[in-house]
Amino acid sequence: MRSGAEGGRPLIAFEDVTLGYYGVAVLSGLSFSIREGDFLGMVGPNGAGKTTILRAVLGALRPLAGRVTVHDEWVRFGYVPQRQSLDAGWPLKTLDVVGMGAYDRVGVFRRPGAPVREAALQALDHVGIRELADQPFGSLSGGQKQRALIARALVGRPTMLVLDEPTDGMDLVSSTSILELVRELHDRDRLTVLMVSHQLNEVANYVRQLALVLEGAFQIGETEEILTSENLSALYGIPVQVDQVNGQRMVLPREVPELGGPADKAIAAVGSAGRPDAATRSRGDAEALSAGMGPPPPGVGPASKDAPARSSGTGPGPGTARGEGDRA
Amino acid sequence: MLDVILLFREALLGALVIALGCSVLGVYVVLRRIVFVGAALAQLSSAGIALAIFLEALGVGWGWVTGHVVLAFLVTLAGVVFFALHGARYRVPPDAGLGMAYVVAGAAGVLLIAQAAGADVHDLFLQGNILGITRADALLLLMVVGTVLAVHALLYKEFLFVSFDPDMARTLGYRVTGWNLLLYLTLAIVIAVAMQSAGVLLVFNFLVLPAVTGLLLGRGMAGVFGWAIASGLLAAAAGFALSIPLDLPTGPAIVAVSGILALLAWLARLAWPALR
């Protein structure tokens, strides 16, 4: 099990957990913990099970086996859903939507009053869009909506921010702006952060810890331990290179995976920005890189649906667990 | 003409109360994209009434238990529980379940009525019999719809939250399935009492068209509710008033006015960009 940030209290612990729906396992053998102060990115292709894990973290999905422990005395979630999951047709002002983050403190039968309104305005101020308070939520741009939803999470005075695909479908400027905001909230407000994304290159330079959720495999650890060419190559089953460009990490697959094959699905987690262009797609390149790589680290192998459920032991290295299910 | 309308004042009051109740609930129906839940529940309610008529014809009855309103409510309630809890586990998409309920309930109603009374009664199910509303019916409608609207006023925050963002609500500790069941239950109650005189067509109309008009004209939830209620009441009053001198069936006349109001709202939205 990963030890997490030094000195942080354990907030959430998964112990040999199997997750799924209606008795059908999607992921199994999950053992890891999230500690106070962590900035964890959970990355994987669509359908790999990221949201399933996130639902279990939030308590919306009970494990089929194993145990998920949430230390309620230390953790209060601020959940930021995928903005596309909210219907833009609802005639709600941005302030109304942000205020919902405090509804559980208002009490049944009571209307949210001035304190909720003031808290919502402060949260909007905190994320830099106070002037949009009276705008219809549905009319906001993608980036503005995301900021509003982060503000809504902040209204509840959370200790842990949980973001589901916060930059999905955004352009470079908007997504960078949102990721900078999340980093600021982590650094300035000392919020523990769990961020789910399918773009490895996008979150790799922000998060301190990284969990890779692939079809049939799960790996978690400190970002610098996960993002090594050896580890990623072993995990994805194709040669992968991790470069530094102007101090920024870039993960580049160096072989075109077989269309529709396991590696092709897994590599989607790297994101389109990391794919090599047509000129670099040659067997010679891939073979040369393969030949230069060392053996994969122990406990890590190609993703396989048939692999037995297994969790890593404790220690400084990244933990690994394998799933047996198909997809969420 | 006013004298004639006043002769049917209980019927007019009943129509206005049905319009009021359905228009408010219709905002949730339309915004939650469960329009066909409304249609299916109305049809199930009509099947419940048909079952009551069938049992009466057979001479089978257990007092109020087999009364029209009670059976309509029970059958509708069964539909509510099924639709609210229906999940992917059955491998049947929710809209297919709705279609199945709608068509089977419709056919069951026709068959039960054909055995009990005669095919002409089926037309009453579809179009309703607004003019047949008695003083007692109007008072029952007023009491039931008033109670339901009071519940909605008290629980507005909860119904809004679980409808708009159930995942977030769940994260904050809301029992979303329970709140959904309660919301659907209020829908079933209003539909069951409205169906006694309004018919499938009119109930479905009031669940959809006023809310559409409200969404086209209103700003904010209060504005949408306001315009939905106003257009529902106006359609009920105008359709009622026009149907008597023109010798038109009242239910379809009200539906026609509702349609015209929705069309005017759409044109107004096109003409005044500020409404967009």
Coordinates of C-alpha atoms in Angstrom, one line a residue:
Chain A
M1 CA 0.0 0.0 0.0
R2 CA 1.3 3.4 -0.9
S3 CA 2.4 5.4 2.1
G4 CA 1.2 8.8 0.7
A5 CA 2.6 12.2 1.6
E6 CA 4.9 12.3 4.6
G7 CA 3.2 13.1 7.8
G8 CA -0.3 13.3 6.4
R9 CA -3.1 11.6 8.2
P10 CA -4.8 8.8 6.3
L11 CA -8.1 10.0 4.9
I12 CA -9.2 7.1 2.8
A13 CA -7.9 3.5 2.6
F14 CA -8.8 0.8 0.1
E15 CA -7.9 -2.7 1.3
D16 CA -8.1 -5.4 -1.3
V17 CA -11.2 -3.8 -2.7
T18 CA -13.3 -5.2 -5.6
L19 CA -15.6 -2.7 -7.3
G20 CA -18.4 -3.3 -9.8
Y21 CA -22.0 -3.1 -10.6
Y22 CA -24.8 -5.5 -9.9
G23 CA -22.4 -8.2 -8.7
V24 CA -20.1 -7.9 -11.8
A25 CA -16.6 -6.9 -10.9
V26 CA -15.0 -4.0 -12.8
L27 CA -11.8 -3.6 -10.8
S28 CA -10.4 -5.9 -8.1
G29 CA -7.4 -6.1 -5.8
L30 CA -7.3 -2.3 -5.1
S31 CA -5.2 -1.5 -2.1
F32 CA -4.0 2.1 -1.6
S33 CA -4.5 5.1 0.6
I34 CA -5.0 8.8 0.2
R35 CA -3.4 10.9 2.9
E36 CA -4.0 14.5 4.0
G37 CA -2.1 16.8 1.7
D38 CA -1.9 14.4 -1.3
F39 CA -2.4 15.8 -4.8
L40 CA -3.4 12.6 -6.6
G41 CA -4.1 12.3 -10.3
M42 CA -6.1 9.3 -11.4
V43 CA -5.5 8.8 -15.1
G44 CA -6.8 6.2 -17.6
P45 CA -8.8 5.9 -20.8
N46 CA -12.6 6.3 -20.8
G47 CA -14.3 3.3 -19.4
A48 CA -11.3 1.9 -17.5
G49 CA -13.0 2.4 -14.2
K50 CA -11.7 5.8 -12.9
T51 CA -15.2 7.0 -12.1
T52 CA -16.0 3.7 -10.5
I53 CA -13.1 4.3 -8.0
L54 CA -14.1 7.9 -7.6
R55 CA -17.7 6.8 -6.7
A56 CA -16.3 4.4 -4.1
V57 CA -14.2 7.1 -2.6
L58 CA -17.2 9.3 -2.3
G59 CA -19.3 6.5 -0.8
A60 CA -21.7 6.4 -3.7
L61 CA -20.7 2.8 -4.6
R62 CA -20.2 0.0 -2.1
P63 CA -17.4 -2.4 -2.8
L64 CA -18.3 -6.0 -3.8
A65 CA -15.4 -7.2 -1.6
G66 CA -12.7 -5.7 0.6
R67 CA -13.0 -2.6 2.7
V68 CA -13.0 1.1 1.9
T69 CA -12.3 3.2 5.0
V70 CA -13.1 6.9 5.0
H71 CA -12.1 8.9 8.1
D72 CA -15.1 11.1 8.3
E73 CA -13.7 13.0 11.2
W74 CA -10.9 14.3 9.0
V75 CA -12.4 14.4 5.6
R76 CA -15.1 16.4 4.0
F77 CA -15.5 16.1 0.3
G78 CA -15.8 18.9 -2.2
Y79 CA -17.0 17.1 -5.3
V80 CA -16.6 18.7 -8.7
P81 CA -18.5 16.5 -11.3
Q82 CA -18.0 16.5 -15.0
R83 CA -19.6 19.7 -16.1
Q84 CA -21.2 17.9 -19.1
S85 CA -23.1 15.8 -16.7
L86 CA -25.2 18.9 -15.6
D87 CA -28.0 19.8 -17.9
A88 CA -27.5 23.4 -19.2
G89 CA -31.2 23.7 -19.8
W90 CA -32.0 24.3 -16.1
P91 CA -32.8 28.0 -15.6
L92 CA -30.5 28.5 -12.7
K93 CA -28.2 31.4 -11.9
T94 CA -24.6 30.6 -11.3
L95 CA -25.0 31.8 -7.7
D96 CA -27.9 29.3 -7.2
V97 CA -25.8 26.5 -8.5
V98 CA -22.8 27.4 -6.3
G99 CA -25.0 27.8 -3.3
M100 CA -26.1 24.1 -3.6
G101 CA -22.7 23.2 -2.1
A102 CA -24.0 24.3 1.3
Y103 CA -27.5 22.8 1.1
D104 CA -26.6 20.0 3.5
R105 CA -25.9 22.6 6.1
V106 CA -29.2 24.4 5.6
G107 CA -31.6 21.6 6.8
V108 CA -34.7 20.1 5.3
F109 CA -37.7 22.4 4.9
R110 CA -35.5 25.5 5.1
R111 CA -34.6 27.8 2.3
P112 CA -30.9 28.9 1.7
G113 CA -30.7 32.4 3.0
A114 CA -28.2 35.3 3.2
P115 CA -25.4 33.2 4.7
V116 CA -25.4 30.7 1.9
R117 CA -25.6 33.6 -0.7
E118 CA -22.6 35.3 1.0
A119 CA -20.6 32.0 1.1
A120 CA -21.4 31.4 -2.6
L121 CA -20.3 34.9 -3.5
Q122 CA -17.0 34.5 -1.6
A123 CA -16.4 31.1 -3.3
L124 CA -17.0 32.7 -6.7
D125 CA -14.6 35.4 -5.7
H126 CA -12.1 32.8 -4.7
V127 CA -12.1 31.2 -8.1
G128 CA -12.1 34.6 -9.9
I129 CA -15.6 34.8 -11.4
R130 CA -17.7 36.8 -8.9
E131 CA -19.0 39.0 -11.7
L132 CA -20.8 36.0 -13.2
A133 CA -22.9 35.3 -10.1
D134 CA -26.1 36.5 -11.8
Q135 CA -25.5 34.9 -15.2
P136 CA -27.4 31.8 -16.1
F137 CA -25.2 28.8 -15.3
G138 CA -26.1 27.2 -18.7
S139 CA -24.7 30.3 -20.6
L140 CA -21.2 30.1 -19.1
S141 CA -18.2 28.8 -21.1
G142 CA -16.7 25.5 -20.3
G143 CA -13.9 27.0 -18.2
Q144 CA -16.3 29.3 -16.4
K145 CA -18.6 26.4 -15.6
Q146 CA -15.7 24.5 -14.3
R147 CA -14.7 27.4 -12.0
A148 CA -18.3 27.7 -10.8
L149 CA -18.4 24.0 -10.0
I150 CA -15.1 24.3 -8.1
A151 CA -16.6 27.3 -6.2
R152 CA -19.6 25.1 -5.4
A153 CA -17.3 22.5 -3.9
L154 CA -15.5 25.2 -1.9
V155 CA -18.8 26.5 -0.4
G156 CA -19.0 23.3 1.6
R157 CA -15.7 24.1 3.2
P158 CA -14.1 20.8 2.2
T159 CA -10.9 19.3 3.3
M160 CA -10.6 17.2 0.1
L161 CA -11.4 18.3 -3.5
V162 CA -12.5 15.5 -5.8
L163 CA -12.6 16.5 -9.5
D164 CA -13.9 14.3 -12.3
E165 CA -12.4 15.2 -15.6
P166 CA -12.1 18.9 -14.9
T167 CA -10.4 19.8 -18.2
D168 CA -12.3 17.4 -20.5
G169 CA -13.1 19.1 -23.8
M170 CA -11.3 22.3 -23.0
D171 CA -8.7 24.2 -25.1
L172 CA -5.1 24.5 -24.0
V173 CA -5.6 27.9 -22.3
S174 CA -8.7 27.0 -20.4
S175 CA -7.4 23.6 -19.2
T176 CA -4.1 25.2 -18.1
S177 CA -6.0 27.9 -16.2
I178 CA -8.2 25.3 -14.4
L179 CA -5.2 23.1 -13.5
E180 CA -3.3 26.1 -12.2
L181 CA -6.4 27.0 -10.1
V182 CA -6.5 23.5 -8.6
R183 CA -2.8 23.6 -7.8
E184 CA -3.3 27.0 -6.2
L185 CA -6.1 25.5 -4.0
H186 CA -3.8 22.7 -3.0
D187 CA -0.9 24.9 -2.2
R188 CA -2.6 27.9 -0.8
D189 CA -5.6 26.4 1.0
R190 CA -3.9 23.1 1.8
L191 CA -6.7 21.0 0.2
T192 CA -6.1 17.4 -0.5
V193 CA -6.9 16.8 -4.1
L194 CA -8.0 13.8 -6.1
M195 CA -8.3 14.6 -9.8
V196 CA -9.6 12.1 -12.4
S197 CA -8.5 12.6 -16.0
H198 CA -7.9 10.7 -19.2
Q199 CA -5.0 13.0 -20.3
L200 CA -1.8 11.8 -18.7
N201 CA 0.3 14.6 -20.2
E202 CA -2.1 17.2 -19.0
V203 CA -2.0 16.2 -15.3
A204 CA 1.5 14.8 -15.1
N205 CA 3.1 18.2 -14.4
Y206 CA 0.7 19.1 -11.7
V207 CA 0.0 16.2 -9.4
R208 CA 2.4 14.8 -6.8
Q209 CA 1.0 11.3 -6.8
L210 CA -0.3 9.4 -9.8
A211 CA -2.7 6.4 -10.2
L212 CA -2.9 4.8 -13.6
V213 CA -6.2 2.9 -14.2
L214 CA -6.0 0.8 -17.4
E215 CA -8.3 -1.9 -18.6
G216 CA -7.3 -4.7 -16.2
A217 CA -4.5 -2.9 -14.3
F218 CA -4.1 -0.3 -11.6
Q219 CA -0.9 1.3 -10.4
I220 CA -0.3 4.1 -7.9
G221 CA 2.7 5.9 -6.5
E222 CA 4.6 9.1 -6.4
T223 CA 4.6 10.8 -9.8
E224 CA 8.3 10.6 -10.5
E225 CA 8.2 6.9 -9.7
I226 CA 5.3 6.1 -12.0
L227 CA 6.5 8.3 -14.9
T228 CA 9.6 6.4 -15.9
S229 CA 10.1 5.0 -19.4
E230 CA 10.7 1.5 -17.9
N231 CA 7.6 1.5 -15.8
L232 CA 5.2 2.9 -18.4
S233 CA 6.6 0.6 -21.2
A234 CA 6.0 -2.4 -19.0
L235 CA 2.6 -1.2 -18.0
Y236 CA 1.4 -0.3 -21.5
G237 CA 3.2 -3.2 -23.3
I238 CA 4.8 -0.9 -25.8
P239 CA 7.9 1.3 -25.7
V240 CA 7.1 4.6 -24.0
Q241 CA 9.5 7.5 -23.5
V242 CA 9.3 10.1 -20.8
D243 CA 10.9 13.4 -22.0
Q244 CA 11.5 16.7 -20.3
V245 CA 10.7 19.7 -22.5
N246 CA 11.3 23.1 -20.9
G247 CA 11.0 21.5 -17.5
Q248 CA 7.7 19.9 -18.4
R249 CA 7.2 16.1 -18.5
M250 CA 6.0 14.6 -21.8
V251 CA 5.0 11.0 -22.2
L252 CA 5.5 9.8 -25.7
P253 CA 4.5 6.3 -27.0
R254 CA 7.2 5.2 -29.5
E255 CA 5.3 2.6 -31.3
V256 CA 2.0 2.6 -33.0
P257 CA -0.1 0.1 -31.2
E258 CA -2.3 -2.4 -33.0
L259 CA -5.6 -0.8 -33.7
G260 CA -8.1 -1.9 -31.1
G261 CA -5.6 -4.0 -29.3
P262 CA -5.0 -3.8 -25.5
A263 CA -2.0 -1.5 -25.9
D264 CA -4.1 0.8 -28.2
K265 CA -6.8 1.1 -25.5
A266 CA -4.2 1.6 -22.8
I267 CA -2.3 4.2 -24.6
A268 CA -5.3 6.4 -24.9
A269 CA -4.5 7.4 -21.4
V270 CA -1.4 9.1 -22.6
G271 CA -3.6 11.5 -24.6
S272 CA -3.4 12.7 -28.2
A273 CA -0.8 15.3 -27.4
G274 CA 1.7 12.5 -26.7
R275 CA 1.2 10.5 -29.8
P276 CA 4.1 10.6 -32.3
D277 CA 3.4 12.1 -35.7
A278 CA 3.4 10.0 -38.8
A279 CA 7.0 10.7 -39.6
T280 CA 8.2 9.1 -36.4
R281 CA 6.1 6.0 -36.7
S282 CA 8.6 3.4 -37.8
R283 CA 9.3 -0.1 -36.6
G284 CA 13.0 0.7 -36.6
D285 CA 12.5 3.5 -34.0
A286 CA 10.4 1.3 -31.8
E287 CA 12.8 -1.6 -32.0
A288 CA 15.7 0.6 -31.2
L289 CA 14.0 2.0 -28.1
S290 CA 12.9 -1.5 -27.0
A291 CA 16.4 -2.8 -27.2
G292 CA 17.6 0.1 -25.1
M293 CA 15.2 -0.5 -22.3
G294 CA 15.8 -2.3 -19.1
P295 CA 13.6 -5.0 -17.6
P296 CA 10.3 -3.9 -16.1
P297 CA 10.2 -3.3 -12.4
P298 CA 9.0 -6.2 -10.3
G299 CA 5.3 -6.5 -9.8
V300 CA 4.4 -4.6 -13.0
G301 CA 3.4 -6.2 -16.2
P302 CA 1.3 -5.6 -19.3
A303 CA -2.3 -5.0 -18.6
S304 CA -4.3 -8.1 -18.9
K305 CA -7.9 -8.8 -18.1
D306 CA -7.0 -12.4 -17.3
A307 CA -4.3 -11.5 -14.8
P308 CA -5.1 -12.5 -11.2
A309 CA -6.1 -9.9 -8.7
R310 CA -3.0 -8.8 -6.8
S311 CA -2.1 -5.9 -4.6
S312 CA 1.3 -4.5 -3.9
G313 CA 3.1 -4.7 -0.6
T314 CA 3.9 -1.7 1.4
G315 CA 7.1 0.2 0.6
P316 CA 8.5 3.1 -1.2
G317 CA 7.8 1.8 -4.7
P318 CA 4.5 2.2 -6.5
G319 CA 1.8 -0.2 -5.5
T320 CA 0.1 -2.3 -8.2
A321 CA -3.2 -4.1 -8.3
R322 CA -4.8 -5.8 -11.2
G323 CA -8.5 -5.9 -12.2
E324 CA -10.5 -8.7 -13.7
G325 CA -13.5 -6.9 -15.0
D326 CA -14.3 -5.4 -18.3
R327 CA -15.2 -1.8 -18.0
A328 CA -17.3 0.6 -16.0
Chain B
M1 CA -71.9 33.4 -22.3
L2 CA -70.8 34.2 -18.8
D3 CA -74.1 32.8 -17.4
V4 CA -73.4 29.5 -19.2
I5 CA -69.9 29.3 -17.9
L6 CA -71.0 30.1 -14.4
L7 CA -73.4 27.1 -14.6
F8 CA -70.3 25.0 -14.9
R9 CA -68.3 26.9 -12.2
E10 CA -67.3 23.7 -10.3
A11 CA -66.0 22.2 -13.5
L12 CA -64.1 25.4 -14.3
L13 CA -62.6 25.4 -10.8
G14 CA -61.6 21.7 -11.2
A15 CA -60.0 22.5 -14.5
L16 CA -58.0 25.4 -13.0
V17 CA -56.9 23.3 -10.1
I18 CA -55.7 20.5 -12.4
A19 CA -53.9 23.1 -14.5
L20 CA -52.2 24.6 -11.5
G21 CA -51.0 21.3 -10.0
C22 CA -49.8 19.7 -13.3
S23 CA -48.1 23.0 -14.4
V24 CA -45.9 23.1 -11.3
L25 CA -45.0 19.4 -11.4
G26 CA -44.6 19.7 -15.2
V27 CA -41.6 21.9 -14.7
Y28 CA -39.8 19.0 -13.1
V29 CA -41.1 16.6 -15.7
V30 CA -39.8 18.6 -18.6
L31 CA -36.5 19.7 -17.0
R32 CA -35.7 16.1 -15.8
R33 CA -36.5 14.9 -19.3
I34 CA -39.1 12.4 -18.0
V35 CA -41.9 13.6 -20.2
F36 CA -42.9 10.1 -21.2
V37 CA -43.0 9.1 -17.5
G38 CA -45.8 11.6 -17.3
A39 CA -47.6 10.0 -20.3
A40 CA -47.1 6.5 -19.1
L41 CA -48.3 7.4 -15.6
A42 CA -51.4 9.0 -17.0
Q43 CA -52.1 5.9 -19.0
L44 CA -51.5 3.7 -16.0
S45 CA -53.9 5.8 -14.1
S46 CA -56.6 5.4 -16.7
A47 CA -56.0 1.6 -16.6
G48 CA -56.6 1.8 -12.8
I49 CA -59.9 3.6 -13.4
A50 CA -60.8 1.0 -16.0
L51 CA -60.1 -1.8 -13.5
A52 CA -62.4 -0.1 -11.0
I53 CA -65.2 0.1 -13.6
F54 CA -64.6 -3.5 -14.6
L55 CA -64.8 -4.7 -11.0
E56 CA -68.0 -2.6 -10.4
A57 CA -69.6 -4.3 -13.5
L58 CA -68.6 -7.7 -12.0
G59 CA -70.2 -6.7 -8.7
V60 CA -66.9 -7.1 -7.0
G61 CA -66.0 -4.3 -4.6
W62 CA -64.4 -3.7 -1.3
G63 CA -65.7 -0.2 -0.6
W64 CA -63.3 2.6 -1.0
V65 CA -60.4 0.2 -1.7
T66 CA -61.8 -0.4 -5.2
G67 CA -62.9 3.2 -5.7
H68 CA -61.8 4.9 -8.9
V69 CA -59.3 7.3 -7.3
V70 CA -57.8 4.6 -5.1
L71 CA -57.3 2.0 -7.8
A72 CA -56.0 4.7 -10.2
F73 CA -53.5 5.8 -7.5
L74 CA -52.4 2.2 -6.7
V75 CA -51.7 1.3 -10.3
T76 CA -49.9 4.6 -10.9
L77 CA -47.9 4.1 -7.7
A78 CA -46.8 0.7 -9.0
G79 CA -45.6 2.5 -12.2
V80 CA -43.8 5.2 -10.0
V81 CA -41.9 2.6 -8.1
F82 CA -40.9 0.7 -11.2
F83 CA -39.8 3.9 -13.1
A84 CA -38.0 5.4 -10.1
L85 CA -36.0 2.2 -9.3
H86 CA -35.6 0.9 -12.8
G87 CA -31.9 0.4 -13.6
A88 CA -29.7 -1.0 -16.2
R89 CA -29.8 -4.4 -14.5
Y90 CA -32.8 -5.4 -16.5
R91 CA -31.0 -4.8 -19.8
V92 CA -34.1 -2.9 -21.0
P93 CA -33.6 0.8 -21.7
P94 CA -35.8 3.0 -19.5
D95 CA -37.6 4.5 -22.5
A96 CA -38.5 1.0 -23.7
G97 CA -40.0 0.3 -20.3
L98 CA -42.0 3.5 -20.6
G99 CA -43.3 2.6 -24.0
M100 CA -44.2 -0.9 -22.8
A101 CA -46.1 0.5 -19.8
Y102 CA -47.9 3.1 -22.0
V103 CA -49.1 0.7 -24.6
V104 CA -50.0 -2.2 -22.3
A105 CA -51.8 0.1 -19.9
G106 CA -53.7 1.7 -22.7
A107 CA -54.8 -1.7 -24.2
A108 CA -55.7 -3.0 -20.7
G109 CA -57.9 0.0 -20.1
V110 CA -59.7 -0.5 -23.5
L111 CA -60.2 -4.2 -22.9
L112 CA -61.5 -3.8 -19.3
I113 CA -63.9 -1.1 -20.4
A114 CA -65.1 -3.1 -23.4
Q115 CA -66.0 -5.9 -21.1
A116 CA -67.6 -3.6 -18.5
A117 CA -69.4 -0.8 -20.2
G118 CA -68.9 -0.2 -23.8
A119 CA -66.3 1.2 -26.2
D120 CA -67.6 4.8 -26.0
V121 CA -66.3 5.2 -22.4
H122 CA -62.8 4.9 -23.8
D123 CA -63.2 8.3 -25.5
L124 CA -63.9 9.8 -22.1
F125 CA -60.6 8.3 -20.9
L126 CA -58.7 9.9 -23.7
Q127 CA -60.5 13.3 -23.8
G128 CA -61.8 13.4 -20.2
N129 CA -65.1 14.8 -19.0
I130 CA -64.2 18.2 -17.6
L131 CA -67.8 19.4 -17.7
G132 CA -68.8 16.5 -15.5
I133 CA -66.8 17.7 -12.5
T134 CA -69.0 18.0 -9.5
R135 CA -68.6 20.2 -6.4
A136 CA -67.3 17.2 -4.5
D137 CA -64.8 16.4 -7.3
A138 CA -63.6 20.0 -7.3
L139 CA -63.1 20.0 -3.5
L140 CA -61.2 16.8 -3.6
L141 CA -59.0 18.2 -6.4
L142 CA -58.4 21.4 -4.4
M143 CA -57.5 19.5 -1.2
V144 CA -55.2 17.0 -2.9
V145 CA -53.4 19.5 -5.2
G146 CA -53.2 22.0 -2.4
T147 CA -51.5 19.5 -0.2
V148 CA -49.1 18.4 -2.9
L149 CA -48.1 22.0 -3.7
A150 CA -47.5 22.7 -0.1
V151 CA -45.2 19.7 0.1
H152 CA -43.4 21.0 -3.0
A153 CA -43.1 24.5 -1.5
L154 CA -41.5 23.1 1.7
L155 CA -39.2 20.7 -0.1
Y156 CA -38.3 22.9 -3.1
K157 CA -34.6 22.9 -2.3
E158 CA -34.4 19.1 -2.0
F159 CA -36.4 18.4 -5.1
L160 CA -34.4 20.9 -7.1
F161 CA -31.1 19.6 -5.9
V162 CA -31.7 15.8 -6.5
S163 CA -33.2 16.7 -9.9
F164 CA -30.4 18.9 -11.1
D165 CA -27.4 17.1 -9.7
P166 CA -28.1 13.8 -8.0
D167 CA -24.4 12.8 -7.8
M168 CA -23.5 16.0 -5.9
A169 CA -26.6 15.5 -3.7
R170 CA -25.6 12.0 -2.9
T171 CA -22.1 13.2 -2.0
L172 CA -23.6 15.6 0.5
G173 CA -25.5 12.8 2.2
Y174 CA -28.9 13.2 0.4
R175 CA -30.9 9.9 0.0
V176 CA -31.5 10.6 -3.7
T177 CA -33.6 7.5 -4.4
G178 CA -35.9 8.3 -1.5
W179 CA -36.3 12.0 -2.6
N180 CA -36.9 10.8 -6.2
L181 CA -39.6 8.4 -5.0
L182 CA -41.3 11.2 -3.0
L183 CA -41.2 13.5 -6.1
Y184 CA -42.7 10.7 -8.3
L185 CA -45.2 10.0 -5.6
T186 CA -46.5 13.5 -5.7
L187 CA -46.7 13.2 -9.4
A188 CA -48.7 9.9 -9.1
I189 CA -51.1 11.5 -6.7
V190 CA -51.9 14.5 -8.9
I191 CA -52.2 12.4 -12.0
A192 CA -54.5 9.9 -10.3
V193 CA -56.9 12.6 -9.1
A194 CA -56.7 14.6 -12.3
M195 CA -57.3 11.6 -14.5
Q196 CA -60.8 11.1 -12.9
S197 CA -62.1 13.9 -15.1
A198 CA -59.4 15.3 -17.3
G199 CA -58.4 12.3 -19.4
V200 CA -55.0 11.2 -20.6
L201 CA -54.7 13.9 -23.3
L202 CA -55.4 16.8 -21.0
V203 CA -53.3 15.6 -18.1
F204 CA -50.3 15.0 -20.4
N205 CA -50.9 18.4 -21.9
F206 CA -50.8 20.1 -18.5
L207 CA -47.6 18.2 -17.6
V208 CA -45.8 19.4 -20.7
L209 CA -47.0 22.5 -22.5
P210 CA -47.2 25.0 -19.7
A211 CA -43.7 24.0 -18.6
V212 CA -42.5 24.5 -22.1
T213 CA -44.1 27.9 -22.3
G214 CA -42.5 28.7 -18.9
L215 CA -39.1 27.7 -20.0
L216 CA -39.4 29.8 -23.2
L217 CA -40.4 33.0 -21.3
G218 CA -39.2 32.7 -17.7
R219 CA -35.8 33.7 -16.2
G220 CA -34.7 31.7 -13.2
M221 CA -36.7 29.0 -11.6
A222 CA -39.2 31.4 -10.1
G223 CA -39.9 32.9 -13.5
V224 CA -40.3 29.5 -15.2
F225 CA -42.8 28.4 -12.5
G226 CA -44.6 31.7 -12.7
W227 CA -45.0 31.6 -16.5
A228 CA -45.9 27.8 -16.4
I229 CA -48.7 28.4 -13.9
A230 CA -50.0 31.5 -15.7
S231 CA -50.1 29.8 -19.1
G232 CA -51.7 26.6 -17.6
L233 CA -54.4 28.6 -15.9
L234 CA -55.0 30.8 -19.0
A235 CA -55.2 27.7 -21.2
A236 CA -57.7 26.1 -18.9
A237 CA -59.9 29.2 -18.6
A238 CA -59.8 30.2 -22.2
G239 CA -60.2 26.6 -23.5
F240 CA -63.1 26.1 -21.1
A241 CA -64.8 29.4 -22.1
L242 CA -64.4 28.8 -25.8
S243 CA -65.6 25.2 -25.9
I244 CA -69.1 26.0 -24.5
P245 CA -70.3 28.6 -27.1
L246 CA -68.5 26.9 -29.9
D247 CA -69.8 23.5 -28.9
L248 CA -66.3 21.9 -28.8
P249 CA -65.0 19.1 -26.6
T250 CA -63.5 21.0 -23.6
G251 CA -60.4 18.9 -23.1
P252 CA -59.0 19.2 -26.7
A253 CA -60.0 22.9 -26.7
I254 CA -57.8 23.5 -23.7
V255 CA -55.0 21.5 -25.3
A256 CA -55.3 23.7 -28.4
V257 CA -55.1 26.9 -26.4
S258 CA -52.0 25.5 -24.6
G259 CA -50.4 24.8 -27.9
I260 CA -51.1 28.3 -29.2
L261 CA -49.6 29.8 -26.0
A262 CA -46.5 27.7 -26.4
L263 CA -46.2 28.8 -30.0
L264 CA -46.6 32.5 -29.0
A265 CA -44.0 32.0 -26.4
W266 CA -41.6 30.6 -29.0
L267 CA -42.3 33.5 -31.4
A268 CA -41.8 36.0 -28.5
R269 CA -38.4 34.4 -27.8
L270 CA -37.5 34.8 -31.4
A271 CA -38.6 38.4 -31.6
W272 CA -37.0 39.5 -28.3
P273 CA -33.4 38.3 -28.0
A274 CA -33.4 39.5 -24.3
L275 CA -35.6 36.4 -23.5
R276 CA -32.8 34.1 -24.8

